[in-house]
Tab-separated table of C-alpha atoms (C1' of nucleotides) in Angstrom:
chain	number	residue	atom	x	y	z
A	1235	MET	CA	-0.193	-0.377	-0.095
A	1236	LYS	CA	0.930	3.433	-0.633
A	1237	THR	CA	2.736	5.601	1.247
A	1238	LYS	CA	0.035	8.407	1.799
A	1239	GLU	CA	-3.109	5.924	2.078
A	1240	ARG	CA	-1.840	4.523	4.671
A	1241	ILE	CA	-1.277	7.921	6.613
A	1242	VAL	CA	-4.659	8.503	6.204
A	1243	ARG	CA	-5.973	5.381	7.356
A	1244	SER	CA	-4.039	5.565	10.483
A	1245	THR	CA	-5.110	8.900	11.178
A	1246	ALA	CA	-8.980	8.219	10.069
A	1247	ARG	CA	-8.847	5.281	12.886
A	1248	LEU	CA	-6.682	6.863	15.206
A	1249	MET	CA	-8.890	10.018	15.031
A	1250	GLN	CA	-12.286	7.625	15.054
A	1251	ARG	CA	-11.216	6.043	18.512
A	1252	GLN	CA	-9.607	9.473	20.567
A	1253	GLY	CA	-10.439	12.329	18.435
A	1254	TYR	CA	-9.211	15.002	16.453
A	1255	ALA	CA	-6.976	16.765	20.093
A	1256	ALA	CA	-6.432	13.641	21.486
A	1257	THR	CA	-4.226	11.956	18.443
A	1258	GLY	CA	-0.487	13.376	17.805
A	1259	LEU	CA	1.559	13.533	14.592
A	1260	LYS	CA	3.701	11.241	16.401
A	1261	GLN	CA	1.058	8.626	17.219
A	1262	ILE	CA	0.077	8.576	13.319
A	1263	SER	CA	3.861	8.332	11.629
A	1264	GLN	CA	4.395	5.548	14.566
A	1265	GLU	CA	1.117	3.464	13.907
A	1266	SER	CA	1.408	4.224	9.790
A	1267	GLY	CA	4.542	3.177	9.432
A	1268	ALA	CA	5.800	6.375	7.823
A	1269	THR	CA	8.080	9.086	9.217
A	1270	LEU	CA	6.993	12.584	10.315
A	1271	GLY	CA	9.083	13.949	7.439
A	1272	SER	CA	7.298	11.448	5.361
A	1273	VAL	CA	3.599	12.978	7.122
A	1274	TYR	CA	4.562	16.203	6.324
A	1275	HIS	CA	5.635	15.688	3.012
A	1276	PHE	CA	2.667	14.851	1.820
A	1277	PHE	CA	0.209	16.710	4.234
A	1278	PRO	CA	2.278	20.227	3.815
A	1279	GLY	CA	-0.689	21.478	5.712
A	1280	GLY	CA	-0.189	19.672	9.110
A	1281	LYS	CA	-3.030	17.994	11.424
A	1282	ALA	CA	-5.691	20.327	10.337
A	1283	GLU	CA	-5.053	18.916	6.697
A	1284	LEU	CA	-4.578	15.592	8.156
A	1285	ALA	CA	-7.641	15.435	10.024
A	1286	ILE	CA	-9.766	16.497	6.880
A	1287	ALA	CA	-8.722	13.819	5.033
A	1288	ALA	CA	-9.375	11.479	7.623
A	1289	VAL	CA	-12.833	12.878	7.637
A	1290	ARG	CA	-13.358	12.362	4.012
A	1291	HIS	CA	-12.061	8.442	4.171
A	1292	GLY	CA	-14.073	7.999	7.731
A	1293	GLY	CA	-17.042	9.087	5.129
A	1294	LYS	CA	-16.497	7.105	2.011
A	1295	GLU	CA	-16.770	3.646	4.521
A	1296	PHE	CA	-19.193	4.786	6.321
A	1297	ALA	CA	-21.109	5.312	3.110
A	1298	ASP	CA	-20.702	2.600	1.610
A	1299	MET	CA	-21.780	0.302	3.954
A	1300	LEU	CA	-24.752	2.381	4.797
A	1301	ARG	CA	-25.146	1.857	0.208
A	1302	GLU	CA	-24.939	-1.986	0.407
A	1303	THR	CA	-27.199	-2.908	3.066
A	1304	LEU	CA	-29.419	-0.393	2.170
A	1305	GLU	CA	-29.573	-2.480	-1.483
A	1306	ARG	CA	-29.797	-5.564	0.166
A	1307	GLU	CA	-33.376	-5.518	0.833
A	1308	ASP	CA	-36.533	-3.838	-0.690
A	1309	ASP	CA	-38.732	-2.428	1.876
A	1310	PRO	CA	-36.517	0.756	2.758
A	1311	ALA	CA	-38.379	-0.215	6.780
A	1312	THR	CA	-36.459	-3.750	6.944
A	1313	ALA	CA	-33.444	-2.026	5.069
A	1314	ILE	CA	-32.882	0.725	7.758
A	1315	ALA	CA	-33.353	-1.511	10.755
A	1316	ALA	CA	-30.706	-3.829	8.793
A	1317	CYS	CA	-28.609	-0.900	9.322
A	1318	ALA	CA	-28.433	-0.741	12.487
A	1319	ASP	CA	-28.309	-4.247	13.226
A	1320	GLU	CA	-24.315	-3.495	10.900
A	1321	LEU	CA	-23.873	-1.075	13.050
A	1322	ALA	CA	-24.315	-2.860	16.496
A	1323	GLU	CA	-22.204	-5.930	15.600
A	1324	GLY	CA	-19.472	-4.062	14.246
A	1325	MET	CA	-19.470	-2.215	17.735
A	1326	ARG	CA	-19.713	-5.250	19.635
A	1327	ALA	CA	-16.879	-7.281	17.159
A	1328	SER	CA	-14.567	-4.176	17.868
A	1329	GLN	CA	-15.398	-4.500	21.444
A	1330	TRP	CA	-17.084	-0.853	21.519
A	1331	GLN	CA	-13.709	0.927	20.117
A	1332	ASP	CA	-15.136	1.344	16.545
A	1333	GLY	CA	-17.757	4.048	16.996
A	1334	CYS	CA	-18.975	6.721	14.178
A	1335	PRO	CA	-15.942	6.933	12.129
A	1336	ILE	CA	-15.839	10.834	12.256
A	1337	VAL	CA	-18.390	12.910	15.048
A	1338	ILE	CA	-15.809	12.880	17.535
A	1339	THR	CA	-13.221	15.029	15.033
A	1340	ALA	CA	-16.716	17.060	13.959
A	1341	LEU	CA	-17.917	17.802	17.238
A	1342	GLU	CA	-14.480	19.360	18.176
A	1343	SER	CA	-14.105	21.176	14.960
A	1344	ALA	CA	-17.612	22.346	15.207
A	1345	GLY	CA	-17.131	26.524	15.356
A	1346	ARG	CA	-13.140	26.204	16.267
A	1347	ALA	CA	-11.829	24.294	12.586
A	1348	LEU	CA	-13.883	25.530	9.921
A	1349	ASP	CA	-12.883	23.551	6.833
A	1350	ILE	CA	-12.644	19.692	9.169
A	1351	GLN	CA	-16.711	21.170	10.044
A	1352	ARG	CA	-17.492	21.808	6.461
A	1353	ALA	CA	-15.990	18.505	5.480
A	1354	ALA	CA	-17.691	16.758	8.310
A	1355	GLU	CA	-20.460	18.054	7.159
A	1356	GLU	CA	-20.649	17.086	3.997
A	1357	GLU	CA	-19.907	13.314	4.674
A	1358	PHE	CA	-23.591	13.831	6.963
A	1359	ALA	CA	-25.083	15.325	3.882
A	1360	ALA	CA	-23.817	12.205	1.902
A	1361	TRP	CA	-25.134	9.667	4.172
A	1362	ARG	CA	-28.320	11.338	4.080
A	1363	GLU	CA	-28.860	11.290	0.390
A	1364	LEU	CA	-28.202	7.820	0.460
A	1365	VAL	CA	-31.167	6.732	2.330
A	1366	SER	CA	-33.053	9.818	0.943
A	1367	GLY	CA	-32.842	8.064	-2.571
A	1368	LYS	CA	-34.015	4.426	-1.054
A	1369	LEU	CA	-36.833	6.186	0.193
A	1370	ARG	CA	-37.888	8.292	-3.052
A	1371	ARG	CA	-37.085	5.193	-5.417
A	1372	THR	CA	-39.367	2.808	-3.408
A	1373	GLY	CA	-42.079	5.322	-3.533
A	1374	TYR	CA	-42.058	7.643	-0.999
A	1375	PRO	CA	-42.685	12.060	-1.645
A	1376	GLU	CA	-39.586	13.631	-1.579
A	1377	ASP	CA	-40.051	16.264	0.912
A	1378	VAL	CA	-41.250	13.142	3.380
A	1379	ALA	CA	-37.716	10.661	2.009
A	1380	ARG	CA	-36.067	14.280	2.862
A	1381	GLU	CA	-36.980	14.994	6.807
A	1382	LEU	CA	-36.956	11.137	7.145
A	1383	ALA	CA	-32.995	11.016	5.485
A	1384	HIS	CA	-32.664	13.261	8.235
A	1385	THR	CA	-34.023	11.744	11.321
A	1386	VAL	CA	-32.759	8.491	10.103
A	1387	ILE	CA	-28.402	9.980	10.004
A	1388	SER	CA	-29.463	11.263	13.530
A	1389	THR	CA	-30.985	8.280	15.074
A	1390	LEU	CA	-28.875	5.824	14.149
A	1391	GLU	CA	-25.391	8.559	15.123
A	1392	GLY	CA	-27.204	8.844	18.229
A	1393	ALA	CA	-27.829	5.721	18.531
A	1394	GLU	CA	-24.025	4.433	17.931
A	1395	MET	CA	-22.819	6.962	20.571
A	1396	ALA	CA	-25.466	5.693	22.995
A	1397	ALA	CA	-23.999	1.901	22.145
A	1398	GLN	CA	-20.460	3.298	22.040
A	1399	VAL	CA	-20.835	4.873	25.402
A	1400	GLY	CA	-22.394	2.297	27.513
A	1401	GLU	CA	-21.467	-0.844	25.745
A	1402	SER	CA	-24.688	-2.374	24.997
A	1403	GLU	CA	-26.257	-2.909	21.336
A	1404	GLU	CA	-29.720	-2.620	22.351
A	1405	PRO	CA	-29.626	1.168	21.695
A	1406	LEU	CA	-28.857	0.531	18.246
A	1407	ARG	CA	-31.363	-2.771	18.238
A	1408	LEU	CA	-34.001	-0.477	19.484
A	1409	ALA	CA	-33.253	2.598	17.179
A	1410	GLY	CA	-33.250	0.459	14.370
A	1411	ARG	CA	-36.791	-1.135	15.432
A	1412	HIS	CA	-38.302	1.882	16.001
A	1413	LEU	CA	-36.555	3.743	12.587
A	1414	ALA	CA	-38.491	1.304	10.416
A	1415	ARG	CA	-42.048	1.982	12.660
A	1416	LEU	CA	-41.808	5.055	11.489
A	1417	ILE	CA	-41.258	4.686	8.191
A	1418	THR	CA	-43.319	3.085	7.964
A	1419	SER	CA	-46.270	4.812	9.288
A	1420	TYR	CA	-44.807	6.810	6.284
A	1421	ARG	CA	-45.276	4.635	3.729
A	1422	PRO	CA	-46.905	6.280	0.266
B	1085	MET	CA	-19.753	31.944	44.268
B	1086	LYS	CA	-17.230	29.694	45.208
B	1087	THR	CA	-14.422	28.938	43.885
B	1088	LYS	CA	-14.891	25.278	43.429
B	1089	GLU	CA	-17.939	25.593	41.934
B	1090	ARG	CA	-16.297	28.284	39.043
B	1091	ILE	CA	-13.878	25.599	38.646
B	1092	VAL	CA	-16.400	22.835	37.683
B	1093	ARG	CA	-18.391	25.271	36.040
B	1094	SER	CA	-15.726	26.742	33.555
B	1095	THR	CA	-13.988	22.847	33.029
B	1096	ALA	CA	-17.804	21.789	32.580
B	1097	ARG	CA	-17.763	24.794	29.600
B	1098	LEU	CA	-14.893	23.855	28.079
B	1099	MET	CA	-15.346	20.631	27.642
B	1100	GLN	CA	-18.747	21.190	26.531
B	1101	ARG	CA	-17.495	22.887	23.743
B	1102	GLN	CA	-13.894	21.447	22.915
B	1103	GLY	CA	-13.728	18.379	24.644
B	1104	TYR	CA	-11.648	16.803	26.545
B	1105	ALA	CA	-8.304	16.761	25.096
B	1106	ALA	CA	-8.115	20.382	23.642
B	1107	THR	CA	-9.803	21.606	27.794
B	1108	GLY	CA	-6.087	22.850	29.164
B	1109	LEU	CA	-5.462	23.386	32.962
B	1110	LYS	CA	-4.575	26.199	32.428
B	1111	GLN	CA	-6.863	27.848	30.829
B	1112	ILE	CA	-9.359	26.089	33.307
B	1113	SER	CA	-7.602	28.373	36.001
B	1114	GLN	CA	-7.499	31.160	33.972
B	1115	GLU	CA	-11.588	31.363	32.635
B	1116	SER	CA	-12.675	30.252	36.436
B	1117	GLY	CA	-9.963	32.821	38.144
B	1118	ALA	CA	-8.551	30.925	40.283
B	1119	THR	CA	-5.010	29.727	40.246
B	1120	LEU	CA	-3.408	26.651	39.043
B	1121	GLY	CA	-2.950	25.695	42.680
B	1122	SER	CA	-6.309	25.972	43.760
B	1123	VAL	CA	-7.872	24.144	40.853
B	1124	TYR	CA	-4.979	21.206	42.309
B	1125	HIS	CA	-6.146	21.844	45.969
B	1126	PHE	CA	-9.880	21.117	44.704
B	1127	PHE	CA	-9.096	18.783	42.744
B	1128	PRO	CA	-6.701	16.560	43.706
B	1129	GLY	CA	-7.308	14.015	41.198
B	1130	GLY	CA	-6.156	15.825	38.211
B	1131	LYS	CA	-7.484	16.786	34.798
B	1132	ALA	CA	-9.496	13.632	34.565
B	1133	GLU	CA	-11.603	14.216	38.344
B	1134	LEU	CA	-12.073	17.822	37.003
B	1135	ALA	CA	-14.169	16.310	33.892
B	1136	ILE	CA	-15.814	13.559	36.124
B	1137	ALA	CA	-17.389	16.785	37.841
B	1138	ALA	CA	-18.523	18.598	34.405
B	1139	VAL	CA	-20.325	15.526	33.383
B	1140	ARG	CA	-22.048	15.132	36.477
B	1141	HIS	CA	-22.243	19.203	36.511
B	1142	GLY	CA	-23.481	19.274	32.906
B	1143	GLY	CA	-25.743	16.236	32.832
B	1144	LYS	CA	-27.137	17.646	35.272
B	1145	GLU	CA	-27.905	20.821	33.895
B	1146	PHE	CA	-29.415	18.586	30.982
B	1147	ALA	CA	-31.581	16.713	33.308
B	1148	ASP	CA	-32.820	20.116	34.736
B	1149	MET	CA	-34.051	20.777	30.907
B	1150	LEU	CA	-35.789	17.850	30.345
B	1151	ARG	CA	-37.901	17.830	33.252
B	1152	GLU	CA	-39.199	20.777	32.971
B	1153	THR	CA	-39.984	20.936	29.064
B	1154	LEU	CA	-41.570	17.658	30.200
B	1155	GLU	CA	-44.447	18.901	32.583
B	1156	ARG	CA	-45.439	21.571	31.096
B	1157	GLU	CA	-46.883	19.716	28.127
B	1158	ASP	CA	-49.831	16.783	29.530
B	1159	ASP	CA	-48.905	14.571	25.939
B	1160	PRO	CA	-45.489	12.680	26.156
B	1161	ALA	CA	-45.676	13.110	22.456
B	1162	THR	CA	-46.436	17.052	22.666
B	1163	ALA	CA	-43.382	17.260	25.232
B	1164	ILE	CA	-40.587	15.162	23.005
B	1165	ALA	CA	-41.634	17.823	20.699
B	1166	ALA	CA	-41.326	20.891	22.918
B	1167	CYS	CA	-37.598	19.397	23.826
B	1168	ALA	CA	-36.745	19.289	20.188
B	1169	ASP	CA	-37.690	22.483	20.125
B	1170	GLU	CA	-36.523	23.690	23.575
B	1171	LEU	CA	-32.737	22.207	22.177
B	1172	ALA	CA	-32.899	24.007	18.923
B	1173	GLU	CA	-33.289	27.053	20.150
B	1174	GLY	CA	-30.639	27.313	22.660
B	1175	MET	CA	-28.697	26.308	19.829
B	1176	ARG	CA	-29.359	29.297	17.943
B	1177	ALA	CA	-28.910	31.123	20.700
B	1178	SER	CA	-25.102	30.275	21.294
B	1179	GLN	CA	-24.889	30.284	17.323
B	1180	TRP	CA	-24.575	26.586	17.771
B	1181	GLN	CA	-21.805	26.759	19.765
B	1182	ASP	CA	-23.051	25.109	23.257
B	1183	GLY	CA	-23.989	21.171	22.309
B	1184	CYS	CA	-24.847	18.325	24.147
B	1185	PRO	CA	-23.236	19.319	27.733
B	1186	ILE	CA	-21.221	15.984	27.975
B	1187	VAL	CA	-21.300	13.991	24.360
B	1188	ILE	CA	-17.553	15.138	23.106
B	1189	THR	CA	-16.159	14.096	26.323
B	1190	ALA	CA	-18.006	10.662	26.602
B	1191	LEU	CA	-16.798	9.323	23.003
B	1192	GLU	CA	-13.443	10.434	24.089
B	1193	SER	CA	-13.087	8.929	27.053
B	1194	ALA	CA	-15.123	5.310	25.553
B	1195	GLY	CA	-12.628	2.611	26.755
B	1196	ARG	CA	-9.987	4.433	27.589
B	1197	ALA	CA	-11.027	6.785	30.908
B	1198	LEU	CA	-13.155	4.337	32.380
B	1199	ASP	CA	-14.015	6.359	35.789
B	1200	ILE	CA	-14.998	8.945	32.860
B	1201	GLN	CA	-17.283	6.948	30.490
B	1202	ARG	CA	-19.013	5.166	33.425
B	1203	ALA	CA	-20.588	9.263	34.933
B	1204	ALA	CA	-21.221	10.188	31.061
B	1205	GLU	CA	-23.167	6.718	30.837
B	1206	GLU	CA	-24.513	7.102	33.866
B	1207	GLU	CA	-25.889	10.187	33.576
B	1208	PHE	CA	-27.300	8.920	29.973
B	1209	ALA	CA	-29.305	6.387	31.789
B	1210	ALA	CA	-31.261	9.619	33.973
B	1211	TRP	CA	-31.962	11.133	31.361
B	1212	ARG	CA	-33.460	7.963	29.537
B	1213	GLU	CA	-35.441	7.367	33.298
B	1214	LEU	CA	-37.257	10.864	33.108
B	1215	VAL	CA	-38.714	10.634	29.542
B	1216	SER	CA	-39.706	6.886	30.504
B	1217	GLY	CA	-41.070	7.625	33.549
B	1218	LYS	CA	-42.837	10.309	31.706
B	1219	LEU	CA	-44.279	8.068	29.275
B	1220	ARG	CA	-45.462	5.100	32.159
B	1221	ARG	CA	-47.462	8.202	34.142
B	1222	THR	CA	-49.168	9.025	30.686
B	1223	GLY	CA	-49.655	4.536	30.741
B	1224	TYR	CA	-47.547	3.113	28.462
B	1225	PRO	CA	-46.482	-0.227	29.271
B	1226	GLU	CA	-43.202	-0.401	31.071
B	1227	ASP	CA	-41.198	-1.925	28.876
B	1228	VAL	CA	-42.971	0.008	25.756
B	1229	ALA	CA	-41.308	3.090	28.081
B	1230	ARG	CA	-37.830	2.078	28.391
B	1231	GLU	CA	-37.680	1.374	25.082
B	1232	LEU	CA	-39.047	4.589	23.546
B	1233	ALA	CA	-36.412	6.410	26.252
B	1234	HIS	CA	-33.779	4.722	24.491
B	1235	THR	CA	-34.324	6.431	20.804
B	1236	VAL	CA	-35.697	9.418	22.621
B	1237	ILE	CA	-32.487	10.021	24.267
B	1238	SER	CA	-30.326	8.558	21.013
B	1239	THR	CA	-31.666	10.144	19.028
B	1240	LEU	CA	-32.252	13.978	20.325
B	1241	GLU	CA	-28.088	13.303	20.977
B	1242	GLY	CA	-27.796	12.765	17.954
B	1243	ALA	CA	-29.635	15.565	16.181
B	1244	GLU	CA	-28.478	17.748	17.956
B	1245	MET	CA	-25.284	16.386	16.951
B	1246	ALA	CA	-26.220	17.161	13.612
B	1247	ALA	CA	-27.711	20.416	14.128
B	1248	GLN	CA	-24.578	21.672	15.498
B	1249	VAL	CA	-22.456	20.317	12.842
B	1250	GLY	CA	-24.848	21.788	9.714
B	1251	GLU	CA	-25.869	25.085	11.780
B	1252	SER	CA	-28.619	24.362	11.083
B	1253	GLU	CA	-31.853	24.104	13.833
B	1254	GLU	CA	-33.997	21.675	10.730
B	1255	PRO	CA	-32.088	18.348	12.457
B	1256	LEU	CA	-33.963	18.866	15.601
B	1257	ARG	CA	-37.161	20.571	14.684
B	1258	LEU	CA	-37.319	17.170	12.812
B	1259	ALA	CA	-36.402	14.883	15.497
B	1260	GLY	CA	-39.028	16.290	17.214
B	1261	ARG	CA	-41.981	15.632	14.966
B	1262	HIS	CA	-40.809	12.421	14.245
B	1263	LEU	CA	-40.211	11.118	17.368
B	1264	ALA	CA	-43.841	12.796	18.608
B	1265	ARG	CA	-45.465	10.759	15.315
B	1266	LEU	CA	-43.421	7.604	16.968
B	1267	ILE	CA	-44.765	8.091	20.275
B	1268	THR	CA	-47.849	8.712	19.344
B	1269	SER	CA	-48.537	5.359	17.510
B	1270	TYR	CA	-47.880	3.521	20.670
B	1271	ARG	CA	-50.178	5.467	22.342
B	1272	PRO	CA	-51.962	2.734	24.629
C	138	DG	C1'	10.861	10.680	-1.224
C	139	DT	C1'	12.735	9.111	3.064
C	140	DC	C1'	15.206	10.027	7.234
C	141	DT	C1'	17.028	12.209	11.383
C	142	DA	C1'	17.603	16.395	14.551
C	143	DT	C1'	15.581	20.091	16.428
C	144	DA	C1'	13.441	24.449	17.715
C	145	DA	C1'	9.349	26.387	20.492
C	146	DA	C1'	5.574	26.155	22.769
C	147	DG	C1'	2.614	23.799	25.663
C	148	DC	C1'	1.004	20.035	28.640
C	149	DG	C1'	0.051	17.931	33.357
C	150	DA	C1'	1.455	18.257	37.173
C	151	DT	C1'	4.196	19.577	41.889
C	152	DA	C1'	6.434	22.417	45.550
C	153	DG	C1'	6.831	25.298	48.865
C	154	DA	C1'	6.330	30.271	51.217
C	155	DC	C1'	2.315	33.128	52.057
D	393	DG	C1'	-7.099	28.053	50.451
D	394	DT	C1'	-4.142	30.741	46.906
D	395	DC	C1'	-0.250	31.829	44.542
D	396	DT	C1'	4.222	31.598	42.007
D	397	DA	C1'	7.944	29.012	39.819
D	398	DT	C1'	9.503	24.973	37.876
D	399	DC	C1'	9.822	19.676	36.668
D	400	DG	C1'	9.788	16.711	32.306
D	401	DC	C1'	7.549	15.395	29.018
D	402	DT	C1'	4.612	15.582	24.594
D	403	DT	C1'	3.437	18.503	20.929
D	404	DT	C1'	3.404	20.861	16.418
D	405	DA	C1'	6.677	21.830	12.857
D	406	DT	C1'	10.949	23.091	10.179
D	407	DA	C1'	15.273	21.845	8.262
D	408	DG	C1'	18.688	20.116	5.781
D	409	DA	C1'	21.686	15.102	4.950
D	410	DC	C1'	20.834	11.133	2.052
DNA sequence: GTCTATAAAGCGATAGAC
DNA sequence: GTCTATCGCTTTATAGAC
């Protein structure tokens, strides 16, 4: 694997677990097997530029999972519940270590590092668009789909946070069931 | 105001906005108007002990808002929507600066600082208990109330995060409406 | 592109006078 | 309880050889 990609992956992984402030460039250099000089060679903008790349990387990763799981089921309500279950399994498999790949960095940067914040917001919007598209293709009116997508992503995010802090799959399992019921109640 | 409380309030405020790692003891000492010596006098356990006190403080603050807003409306669905609106207004009023008082610290500590994580989980559980109690008093069966309370808190948390990063009230407004609909659909 | 060395600043934490 | 000074370490970032 290319050095630059190793650096991005390590940064994404570390910031997913520790956040932006707690992740040091030395740690990134060590974990990725690149020297500090190489890190600055590829990312002359330093830590902030690395964080943006990590947010983009984590955002794509989450989007891939979402896209694949949504395609696996026809009914959007069942599909969203499957996404929640998928997240619950990933969470347990990592022993509650791997939550949302970008949420800590997004919150830390809010109001203080505008380009990181904007990158995170764009990834969130892409996730919502995936959910919204699934709903529209199943016949939901555009505004209903757009609004439901907001709440689906919000609820998955919140439940993943609760699952991680509480070290339990339950918040995600319940979120999946409740979201499915909510989506069904709007069925066209 | 007593020195100790000034320190706790400043810590809570700073960690709400910046998180644990990015908040320095020097900054706490400066913002609270107490010297570093005083900070260590009241919190010999240092930064970790301060974080626990801040999480407790922020947790109580959020619980107070929740309790008051829930009491203001009879119907639990309307009451939860009112909570979401209240959060949206607070968010806009602070220009998207003041999100959930403990979520960044909770996520940063997950799996790495067990006593901080546990304190955060206890505060989350207390919030869920407030929602669950409101539902039970309105006739919802105990298990339905408990499960709905999980999703209500998850969704509010996720929507508050989305509102902060996206600098928009919309995620919270939508979350309130959708949660009200979900709760109503379980009405006994 | 990779590597080492280092600068400049800030960190958490402690000591001890008052 | 309050205050200042300081220790030891780590941080981001840069310089320059290879």
